[in-house]
mmCIF file of C-alpha atoms in Angstrom:
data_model
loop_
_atom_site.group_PDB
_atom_site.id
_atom_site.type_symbol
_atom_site.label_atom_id
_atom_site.label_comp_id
_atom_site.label_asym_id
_atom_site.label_seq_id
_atom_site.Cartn_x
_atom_site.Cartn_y
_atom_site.Cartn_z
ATOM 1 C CA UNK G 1 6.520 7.846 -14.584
ATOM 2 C CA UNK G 2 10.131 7.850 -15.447
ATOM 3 C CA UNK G 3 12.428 4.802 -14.740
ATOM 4 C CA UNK G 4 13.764 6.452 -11.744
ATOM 5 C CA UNK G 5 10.714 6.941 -10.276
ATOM 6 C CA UNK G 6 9.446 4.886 -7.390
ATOM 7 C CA UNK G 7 6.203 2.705 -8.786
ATOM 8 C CA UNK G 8 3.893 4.925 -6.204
ATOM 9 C CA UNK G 9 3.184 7.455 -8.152
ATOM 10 C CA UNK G 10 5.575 10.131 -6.110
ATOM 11 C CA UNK G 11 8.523 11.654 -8.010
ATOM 12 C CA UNK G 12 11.159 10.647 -5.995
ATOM 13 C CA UNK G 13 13.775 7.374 -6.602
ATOM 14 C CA UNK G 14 12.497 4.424 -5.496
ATOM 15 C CA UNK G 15 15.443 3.800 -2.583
ATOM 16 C CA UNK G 16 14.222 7.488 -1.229
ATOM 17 C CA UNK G 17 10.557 6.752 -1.386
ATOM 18 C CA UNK G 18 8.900 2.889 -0.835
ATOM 19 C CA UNK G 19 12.685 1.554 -0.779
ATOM 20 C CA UNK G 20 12.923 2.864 2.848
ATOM 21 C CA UNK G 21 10.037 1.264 3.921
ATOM 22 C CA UNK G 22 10.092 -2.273 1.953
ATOM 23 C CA UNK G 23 14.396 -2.223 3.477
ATOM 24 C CA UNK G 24 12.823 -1.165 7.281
ATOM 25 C CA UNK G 25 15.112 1.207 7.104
ATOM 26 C CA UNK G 26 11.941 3.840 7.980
ATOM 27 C CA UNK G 27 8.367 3.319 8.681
ATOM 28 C CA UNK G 28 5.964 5.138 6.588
ATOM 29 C CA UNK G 29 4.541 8.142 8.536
ATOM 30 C CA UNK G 30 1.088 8.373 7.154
ATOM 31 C CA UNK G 31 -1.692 5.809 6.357
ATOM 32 C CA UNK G 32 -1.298 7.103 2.783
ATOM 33 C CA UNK G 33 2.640 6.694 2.579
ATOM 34 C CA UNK G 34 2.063 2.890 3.695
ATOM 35 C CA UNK G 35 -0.838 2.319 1.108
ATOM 36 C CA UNK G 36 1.862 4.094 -1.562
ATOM 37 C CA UNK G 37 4.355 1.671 -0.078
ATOM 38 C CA UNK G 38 1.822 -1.223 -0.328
ATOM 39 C CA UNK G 39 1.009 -0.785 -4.021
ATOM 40 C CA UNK G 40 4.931 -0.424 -5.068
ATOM 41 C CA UNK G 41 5.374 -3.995 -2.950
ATOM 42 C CA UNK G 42 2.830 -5.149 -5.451
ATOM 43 C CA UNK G 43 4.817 -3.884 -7.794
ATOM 44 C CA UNK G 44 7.580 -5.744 -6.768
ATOM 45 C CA UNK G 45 5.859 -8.442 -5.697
ATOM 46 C CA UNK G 46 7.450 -8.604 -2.315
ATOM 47 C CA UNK G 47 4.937 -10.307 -0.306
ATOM 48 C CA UNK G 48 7.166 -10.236 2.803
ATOM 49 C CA UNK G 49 6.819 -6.512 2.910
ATOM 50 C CA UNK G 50 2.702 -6.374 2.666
ATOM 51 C CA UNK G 51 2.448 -9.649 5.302
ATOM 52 C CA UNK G 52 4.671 -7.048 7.691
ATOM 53 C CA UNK G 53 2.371 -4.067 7.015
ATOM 54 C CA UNK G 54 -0.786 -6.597 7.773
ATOM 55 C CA UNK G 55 -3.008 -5.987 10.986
ATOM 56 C CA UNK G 56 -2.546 -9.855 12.920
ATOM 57 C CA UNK G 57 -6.070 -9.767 13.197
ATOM 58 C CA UNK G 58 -6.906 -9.542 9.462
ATOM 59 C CA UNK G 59 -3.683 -10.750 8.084
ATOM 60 C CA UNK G 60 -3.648 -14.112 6.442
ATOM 61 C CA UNK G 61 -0.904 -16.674 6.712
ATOM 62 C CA UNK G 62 0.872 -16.654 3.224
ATOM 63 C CA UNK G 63 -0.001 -14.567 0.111
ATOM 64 C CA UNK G 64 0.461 -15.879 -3.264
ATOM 65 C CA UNK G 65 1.819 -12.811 -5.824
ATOM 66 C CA UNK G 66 0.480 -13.602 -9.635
ATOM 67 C CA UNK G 67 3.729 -13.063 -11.522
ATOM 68 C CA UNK G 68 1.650 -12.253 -14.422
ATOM 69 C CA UNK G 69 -0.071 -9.341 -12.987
ATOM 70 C CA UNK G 70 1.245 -6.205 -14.517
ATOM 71 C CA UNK G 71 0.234 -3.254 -12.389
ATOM 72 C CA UNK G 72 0.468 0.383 -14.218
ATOM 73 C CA UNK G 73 -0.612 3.129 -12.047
ATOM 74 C CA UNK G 74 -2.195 4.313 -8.385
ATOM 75 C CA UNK G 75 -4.323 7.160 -8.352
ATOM 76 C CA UNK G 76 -5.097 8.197 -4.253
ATOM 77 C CA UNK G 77 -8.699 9.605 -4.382
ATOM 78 C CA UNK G 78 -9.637 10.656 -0.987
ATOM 79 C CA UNK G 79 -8.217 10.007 2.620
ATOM 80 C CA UNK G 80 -9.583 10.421 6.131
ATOM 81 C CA UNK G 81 -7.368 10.459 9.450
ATOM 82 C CA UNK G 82 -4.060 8.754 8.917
ATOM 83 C CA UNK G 83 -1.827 10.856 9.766
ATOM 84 C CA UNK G 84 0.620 11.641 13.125
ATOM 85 C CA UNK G 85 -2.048 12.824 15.016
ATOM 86 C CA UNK G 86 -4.256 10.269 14.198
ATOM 87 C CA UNK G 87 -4.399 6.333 15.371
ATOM 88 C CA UNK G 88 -6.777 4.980 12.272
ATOM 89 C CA UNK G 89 -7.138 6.223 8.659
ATOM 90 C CA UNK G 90 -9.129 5.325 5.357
ATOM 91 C CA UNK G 91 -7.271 5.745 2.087
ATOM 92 C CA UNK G 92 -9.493 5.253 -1.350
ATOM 93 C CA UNK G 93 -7.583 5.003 -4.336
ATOM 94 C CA UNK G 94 -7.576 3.149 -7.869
ATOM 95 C CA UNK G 95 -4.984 1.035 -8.894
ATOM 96 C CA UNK G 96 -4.346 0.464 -12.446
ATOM 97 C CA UNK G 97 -2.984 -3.073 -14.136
ATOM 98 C CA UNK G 98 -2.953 -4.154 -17.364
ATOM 99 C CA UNK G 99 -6.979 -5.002 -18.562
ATOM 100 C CA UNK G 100 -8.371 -3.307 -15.835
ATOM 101 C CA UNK G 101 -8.093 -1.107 -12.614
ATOM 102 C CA UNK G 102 -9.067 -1.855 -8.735
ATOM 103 C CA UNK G 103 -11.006 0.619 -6.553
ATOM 104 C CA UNK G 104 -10.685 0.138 -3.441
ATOM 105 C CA UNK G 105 -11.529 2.036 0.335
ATOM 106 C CA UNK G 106 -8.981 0.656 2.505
ATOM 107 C CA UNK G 107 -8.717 0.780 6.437
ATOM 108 C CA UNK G 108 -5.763 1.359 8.563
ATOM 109 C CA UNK G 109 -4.784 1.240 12.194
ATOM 110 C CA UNK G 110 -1.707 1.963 14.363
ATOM 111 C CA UNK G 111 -0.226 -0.897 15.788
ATOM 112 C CA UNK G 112 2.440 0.038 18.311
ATOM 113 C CA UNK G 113 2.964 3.150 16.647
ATOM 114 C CA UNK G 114 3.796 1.877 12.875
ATOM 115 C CA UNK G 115 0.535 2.020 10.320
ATOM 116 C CA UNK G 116 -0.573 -1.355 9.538
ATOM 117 C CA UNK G 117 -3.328 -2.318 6.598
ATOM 118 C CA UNK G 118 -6.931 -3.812 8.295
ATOM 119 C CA UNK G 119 -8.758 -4.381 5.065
ATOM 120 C CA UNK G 120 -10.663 -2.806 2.723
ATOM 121 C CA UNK G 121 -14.113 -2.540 1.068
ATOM 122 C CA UNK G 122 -15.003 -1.757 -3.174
ATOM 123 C CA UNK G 123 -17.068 1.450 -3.201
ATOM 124 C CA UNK G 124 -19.740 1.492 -5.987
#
């Protein structure tokens, strides 16, 4: 990942990639774009961005960011659904931090047409 890049993992700048989303200047189109864009807000730690991008029924009322967490690389491993044509969508994926790495199946719906996060289960 070059210094340029955008924390996701995709090669493009950060204000063309995650930057559009976290600004609401776009909404990702894909359940995968808005995990992508979810992982570079941890990046960032910009906890207003991943409460906005949280399904009201699962989303919790404030989220406290460890500013010591140091995260270091997303890997997507599978998706189902999430796209246009779909209304819900699964996106598995490991996400790399400093010490360790989190696996992780996560669930996502359409809520009035933007993908929101549900929640998300650790496969075995």
């Amino acid at each position: 990942m070059t210094t340029r890049s955008c924390p996701c993992g995709l090669p493009e700048a950060y204000e063309a990639c995650c930057g559009r989303y976290h600004s609401g200047a776009a909404a990702a189109p894909t359940a995968e774009r808005l995990m992508r864009s979810r992982y570079c807000a941890f990046v960032r730690r910009d906890a207003a961005y991943l409460l906005r991008t949280w399904h009201p029924r699962t989303r919790p009322e404030r989220l406290d960011l460890d500013p010591g967490m140091r995260w270091t690389g997303l890997e997507i491993l599978d998706t189902t659904g999430g796209s246009a044509f779909h209304t819900t969508g699964t996106v598995t994926f490991r996400a790399s931090y400093r010490g360790g790495s989190l696996h992780e199946r996560s669930r996502f719906e359409r809520v009035d047409g933007a993908w929101v996060y549900v929640d998300g289960d650790f496969p075995g």
